[in-house]
Short mmCIF file of C-alpha atoms in Angstrom, two decimals:
data_model
loop_
_atom_site.label_atom_id
_atom_site.label_comp_id
_atom_site.label_asym_id
_atom_site.label_seq_id
_atom_site.Cartn_x
_atom_site.Cartn_y
_atom_site.Cartn_z
CA GLU U 4 15.01 33.42 7.06
CA THR U 5 12.34 33.94 4.04
CA GLY U 6 9.78 31.53 4.19
CA VAL U 7 11.09 30.44 0.74
CA THR U 8 13.36 27.33 0.67
CA GLN U 9 15.36 25.99 -2.39
CA THR U 10 17.92 22.90 -2.92
CA PRO U 11 20.15 22.64 -4.20
CA ARG U 12 22.13 26.04 -3.28
CA HIS U 13 24.72 24.53 -6.20
CA LEU U 14 25.22 22.11 -8.38
CA VAL U 15 27.83 21.23 -11.30
CA MET U 16 26.66 18.97 -14.45
CA GLY U 17 27.49 18.16 -17.59
CA MET U 18 25.63 18.98 -20.84
CA THR U 19 24.35 15.40 -21.42
CA ASN U 20 22.78 15.69 -17.50
CA LYS U 21 19.34 15.48 -16.29
CA LYS U 22 18.45 17.04 -13.02
CA SER U 23 15.84 19.31 -11.35
CA LEU U 24 15.56 22.00 -8.42
CA LYS U 25 13.07 22.47 -6.04
CA CYS U 26 11.99 25.26 -4.39
CA GLU U 27 9.30 25.05 -1.38
CA GLN U 28 7.65 28.37 -0.11
CA HIS U 29 6.15 27.67 3.63
CA LEU U 30 3.76 31.39 3.59
CA GLY U 31 0.60 29.88 2.15
CA HIS U 32 1.35 31.75 -1.38
CA ASN U 33 -0.70 31.31 -3.74
CA ALA U 34 1.80 32.62 -6.85
CA MET U 35 5.30 31.17 -8.00
CA TYR U 36 8.23 31.52 -10.41
CA TRP U 37 11.32 30.58 -11.40
CA TYR U 38 13.41 33.79 -12.34
CA LYS U 39 17.16 33.42 -13.83
CA GLN U 40 19.46 35.61 -13.05
CA SER U 41 22.90 36.76 -14.73
CA ALA U 42 25.58 38.56 -14.05
CA LYS U 43 25.29 42.58 -14.67
CA LYS U 44 21.77 41.65 -16.22
CA PRO U 45 17.77 41.91 -14.74
CA LEU U 46 16.51 39.28 -13.27
CA GLU U 47 15.03 37.23 -16.59
CA LEU U 48 11.46 35.87 -15.94
CA MET U 49 10.76 32.31 -16.68
CA PHE U 50 8.13 30.22 -15.32
CA VAL U 51 4.48 32.09 -13.83
CA TYR U 52 2.38 29.79 -11.73
CA ASN U 53 -0.56 30.82 -10.07
CA PHE U 54 -2.96 27.67 -8.53
CA LYS U 55 -0.41 25.10 -9.38
CA GLU U 56 -1.54 26.73 -13.29
CA GLN U 57 1.40 27.85 -16.07
CA THR U 58 0.12 31.14 -15.99
CA GLU U 59 3.51 32.05 -17.94
CA ASN U 60 6.57 30.92 -20.18
CA ASN U 61 8.92 33.54 -21.58
CA SER U 62 10.08 31.63 -25.11
CA VAL U 63 12.03 30.28 -22.36
CA PRO U 64 13.51 26.51 -24.31
CA SER U 65 12.42 23.81 -23.88
CA ARG U 66 15.34 21.82 -22.37
CA PHE U 67 14.83 24.28 -18.90
CA SER U 68 10.47 22.43 -18.15
CA PRO U 69 8.51 23.06 -14.77
CA GLU U 70 6.77 21.63 -12.48
CA CYS U 71 4.06 22.38 -10.23
CA PRO U 72 2.89 19.71 -8.20
CA ASN U 73 1.14 22.37 -4.77
CA SER U 74 0.44 25.35 -4.97
CA SER U 75 3.75 25.16 -2.03
CA HIS U 76 6.19 23.69 -4.23
CA LEU U 77 7.50 23.99 -7.82
CA PHE U 78 10.80 22.46 -9.55
CA LEU U 79 13.07 23.47 -12.65
CA HIS U 80 14.10 20.14 -14.43
CA LEU U 81 17.12 20.65 -16.52
CA HIS U 82 18.72 18.28 -19.51
CA THR U 83 20.95 19.45 -21.98
CA LEU U 84 21.56 22.47 -20.94
CA GLN U 85 24.39 24.69 -22.42
CA PRO U 86 27.33 26.83 -21.17
CA GLU U 87 25.03 29.79 -21.40
CA ASP U 88 22.83 28.27 -18.89
CA SER U 89 25.30 29.04 -16.08
CA ALA U 90 23.73 31.27 -14.05
CA LEU U 91 21.28 32.16 -10.36
CA TYR U 92 18.81 30.37 -10.67
CA LEU U 93 16.17 32.21 -8.25
CA CYS U 94 12.51 31.18 -7.22
CA ALA U 95 10.14 33.54 -5.79
CA SER U 96 6.71 33.37 -4.23
CA SER U 97 4.05 35.81 -4.36
CA GLY U 98 0.41 35.90 -2.91
CA GLY U 99 -1.74 35.93 -5.78
CA LEU U 100 -1.39 37.43 -9.64
CA GLY U 101 -3.18 40.71 -9.99
CA THR U 102 -2.36 41.75 -7.17
CA SER U 103 0.63 44.23 -5.91
CA ASN U 104 1.97 41.86 -3.72
CA GLU U 105 5.96 41.50 -3.31
CA GLN U 106 7.18 38.64 -4.56
CA PHE U 107 9.59 36.90 -1.82
CA PHE U 108 12.73 35.31 -2.59
CA GLY U 109 14.02 32.24 -1.86
CA PRO U 110 17.85 31.97 -1.74
CA GLY U 111 18.34 30.92 -5.50
CA THR U 112 20.86 27.86 -6.43
CA ARG U 113 23.97 28.33 -8.84
CA LEU U 114 23.84 27.19 -11.46
CA THR U 115 27.60 25.32 -13.68
CA VAL U 116 26.87 23.83 -17.00
CA LEU U 117 30.25 22.75 -17.71
CA GLY T 20 9.20 48.21 -25.19
CA GLN T 21 9.85 47.67 -21.90
CA ASN T 22 12.66 49.02 -20.02
CA ILE T 23 14.17 49.97 -16.60
CA ASP T 24 17.39 51.93 -16.11
CA GLN T 25 19.91 52.08 -12.89
CA PRO T 26 23.42 52.92 -12.99
CA THR T 27 24.91 50.07 -12.67
CA GLU T 28 28.18 50.76 -9.71
CA MET T 29 27.62 53.42 -7.45
CA THR T 30 30.39 54.23 -4.07
CA ALA T 31 29.83 56.35 -1.13
CA THR T 32 31.24 57.06 2.23
CA GLU T 33 30.25 55.22 5.31
CA GLY T 34 27.43 57.72 7.64
CA ALA T 35 26.69 59.79 3.66
CA ILE T 36 23.37 59.50 2.41
CA VAL T 37 23.71 57.92 -1.41
CA GLN T 38 20.43 58.39 -3.62
CA ILE T 39 20.24 55.91 -6.18
CA ASN T 40 18.12 57.28 -10.11
CA CYS T 41 15.57 54.69 -11.76
CA THR T 42 13.92 55.46 -14.90
CA TYR T 43 11.46 52.85 -16.03
CA GLN T 44 8.97 52.82 -19.51
CA THR T 45 6.44 49.83 -18.95
CA SER T 46 3.33 48.87 -20.53
CA GLY T 47 0.87 50.04 -18.20
CA PHE T 48 1.98 50.87 -14.86
CA ASN T 49 0.90 49.43 -11.21
CA GLY T 50 3.97 50.38 -8.89
CA LEU T 51 7.63 50.63 -8.74
CA PHE T 52 9.97 48.25 -6.05
CA TRP T 53 12.83 48.12 -4.57
CA TYR T 54 14.72 44.94 -3.59
CA GLN T 55 18.23 44.70 -1.82
CA GLN T 56 20.47 42.05 -2.35
CA HIS T 57 23.96 41.12 -0.35
CA ALA T 58 25.94 38.90 -2.84
CA GLY T 59 24.91 35.22 -3.03
CA GLU T 60 21.81 36.23 -0.88
CA ALA T 61 18.18 36.30 -2.22
CA PRO T 62 16.29 40.10 -3.12
CA THR T 63 14.55 41.03 0.19
CA PHE T 64 11.85 43.15 -0.07
CA LEU T 65 12.87 46.68 -0.02
CA SER T 66 10.43 48.81 -0.20
CA TYR T 67 6.14 49.68 -2.75
CA ASN T 68 5.77 53.74 -4.56
CA VAL T 69 2.76 53.36 -6.63
CA LEU T 70 1.57 56.83 -6.10
CA ASP T 71 3.41 59.88 -6.49
CA GLY T 72 5.95 61.11 -3.36
CA LEU T 73 8.38 60.17 -1.24
CA GLU T 74 7.85 56.98 1.56
CA GLU T 75 10.34 56.91 4.56
CA LYS T 76 11.35 53.88 6.52
CA GLY T 77 13.56 54.50 9.11
CA ARG T 78 17.02 55.27 7.23
CA PHE T 79 15.34 54.44 3.97
CA SER T 80 12.85 56.25 1.63
CA SER T 81 11.61 55.71 -1.88
CA PHE T 82 10.18 58.40 -3.73
CA LEU T 83 8.12 58.06 -7.39
CA SER T 84 6.87 60.31 -9.92
CA ARG T 85 4.75 59.46 -12.34
CA SER T 86 4.72 61.58 -14.75
CA LYS T 87 7.99 61.49 -14.59
CA GLY T 88 8.44 57.14 -15.05
CA TYR T 89 11.64 58.18 -12.78
CA SER T 90 12.22 57.18 -8.82
CA TYR T 91 14.43 57.02 -6.60
CA LEU T 92 15.84 54.90 -3.06
CA LEU T 93 17.56 57.19 -0.46
CA LEU T 94 20.23 55.65 2.15
CA LYS T 95 20.83 57.92 4.93
CA GLU T 96 23.62 57.24 8.07
CA LEU T 97 24.58 54.73 5.80
CA GLN T 98 26.63 51.52 7.35
CA MET T 99 29.25 49.15 5.77
CA LYS T 100 26.49 45.97 6.14
CA ASP T 101 24.17 48.36 3.40
CA SER T 102 26.73 47.67 0.98
CA ALA T 103 24.77 45.52 -1.51
CA SER T 104 23.06 46.09 -5.34
CA TYR T 105 19.64 47.29 -4.92
CA LEU T 106 17.47 46.05 -7.50
CA CYS T 107 14.74 48.61 -9.53
CA ALA T 108 11.57 46.77 -10.64
CA ALA T 109 8.02 48.34 -11.99
CA GLN T 110 5.19 46.63 -12.21
CA ASP T 111 3.47 47.11 -15.29
CA SER T 112 -0.39 46.98 -16.71
CA ASN T 113 -0.68 42.73 -16.39
CA TYR T 114 1.23 43.50 -13.25
CA GLN T 115 4.47 41.08 -14.20
CA LEU T 116 7.81 43.16 -12.61
CA ILE T 117 10.10 44.34 -15.07
CA TRP T 118 13.73 44.46 -13.34
CA GLY T 119 16.07 46.77 -14.09
CA ALA T 120 19.65 44.71 -14.13
CA GLY T 121 20.44 46.26 -10.55
CA THR T 122 23.00 48.75 -8.46
CA LYS T 123 25.99 47.66 -6.76
CA LEU T 124 26.47 50.34 -4.08
CA ILE T 125 29.86 49.57 -2.27
CA ILE T 126 30.79 51.22 0.82
CA LYS T 127 33.74 52.68 1.96
CA PRO T 128 35.35 53.22 5.66
#
């Protein structure tokens, strides 16, 4: 149990669908992250939230829309995705930005876009 | 630009020792992390180095040379359960993690 949970674990969606990924951390952390992990590629940082405020958006297409209602919850809303968006989406949390605290990861959502 | 290099895949024998190397180039440096990721699972934290030298933690050790932009993860007395991907990540001046693509370690009996 890493203290970071993600749902769903697997998701198959069509290009016209709208779906949301959910992440919850039970560690009392202040920073939360969305990453995309594709086969044989480095983890790609998508979004960062610190104390519920978005601090980073690494040129992510607008078809990905994050939401952070509080420090414990993070969502990634998906709409009109492309097949190349198929990947493992990982959520992580850490004590806070500007520190060397390690990040704790959730198990990920395996997304397939048809 | 910022870059992390590590081998794509390595093979070792159960009971042996293996060293996974990582070189990094970042804008500033605030430390080097190693994570382990089993197939289909979350990455889990293994080690953090910010000063030069070797940090030992049980069967796993991690080394850092800041002047050379180099780190390695040393795994001793390999067990089958050590088969996983090992991710190297360097923290830049903004404390952002720059990730390598991971080294897939295959352990053979």
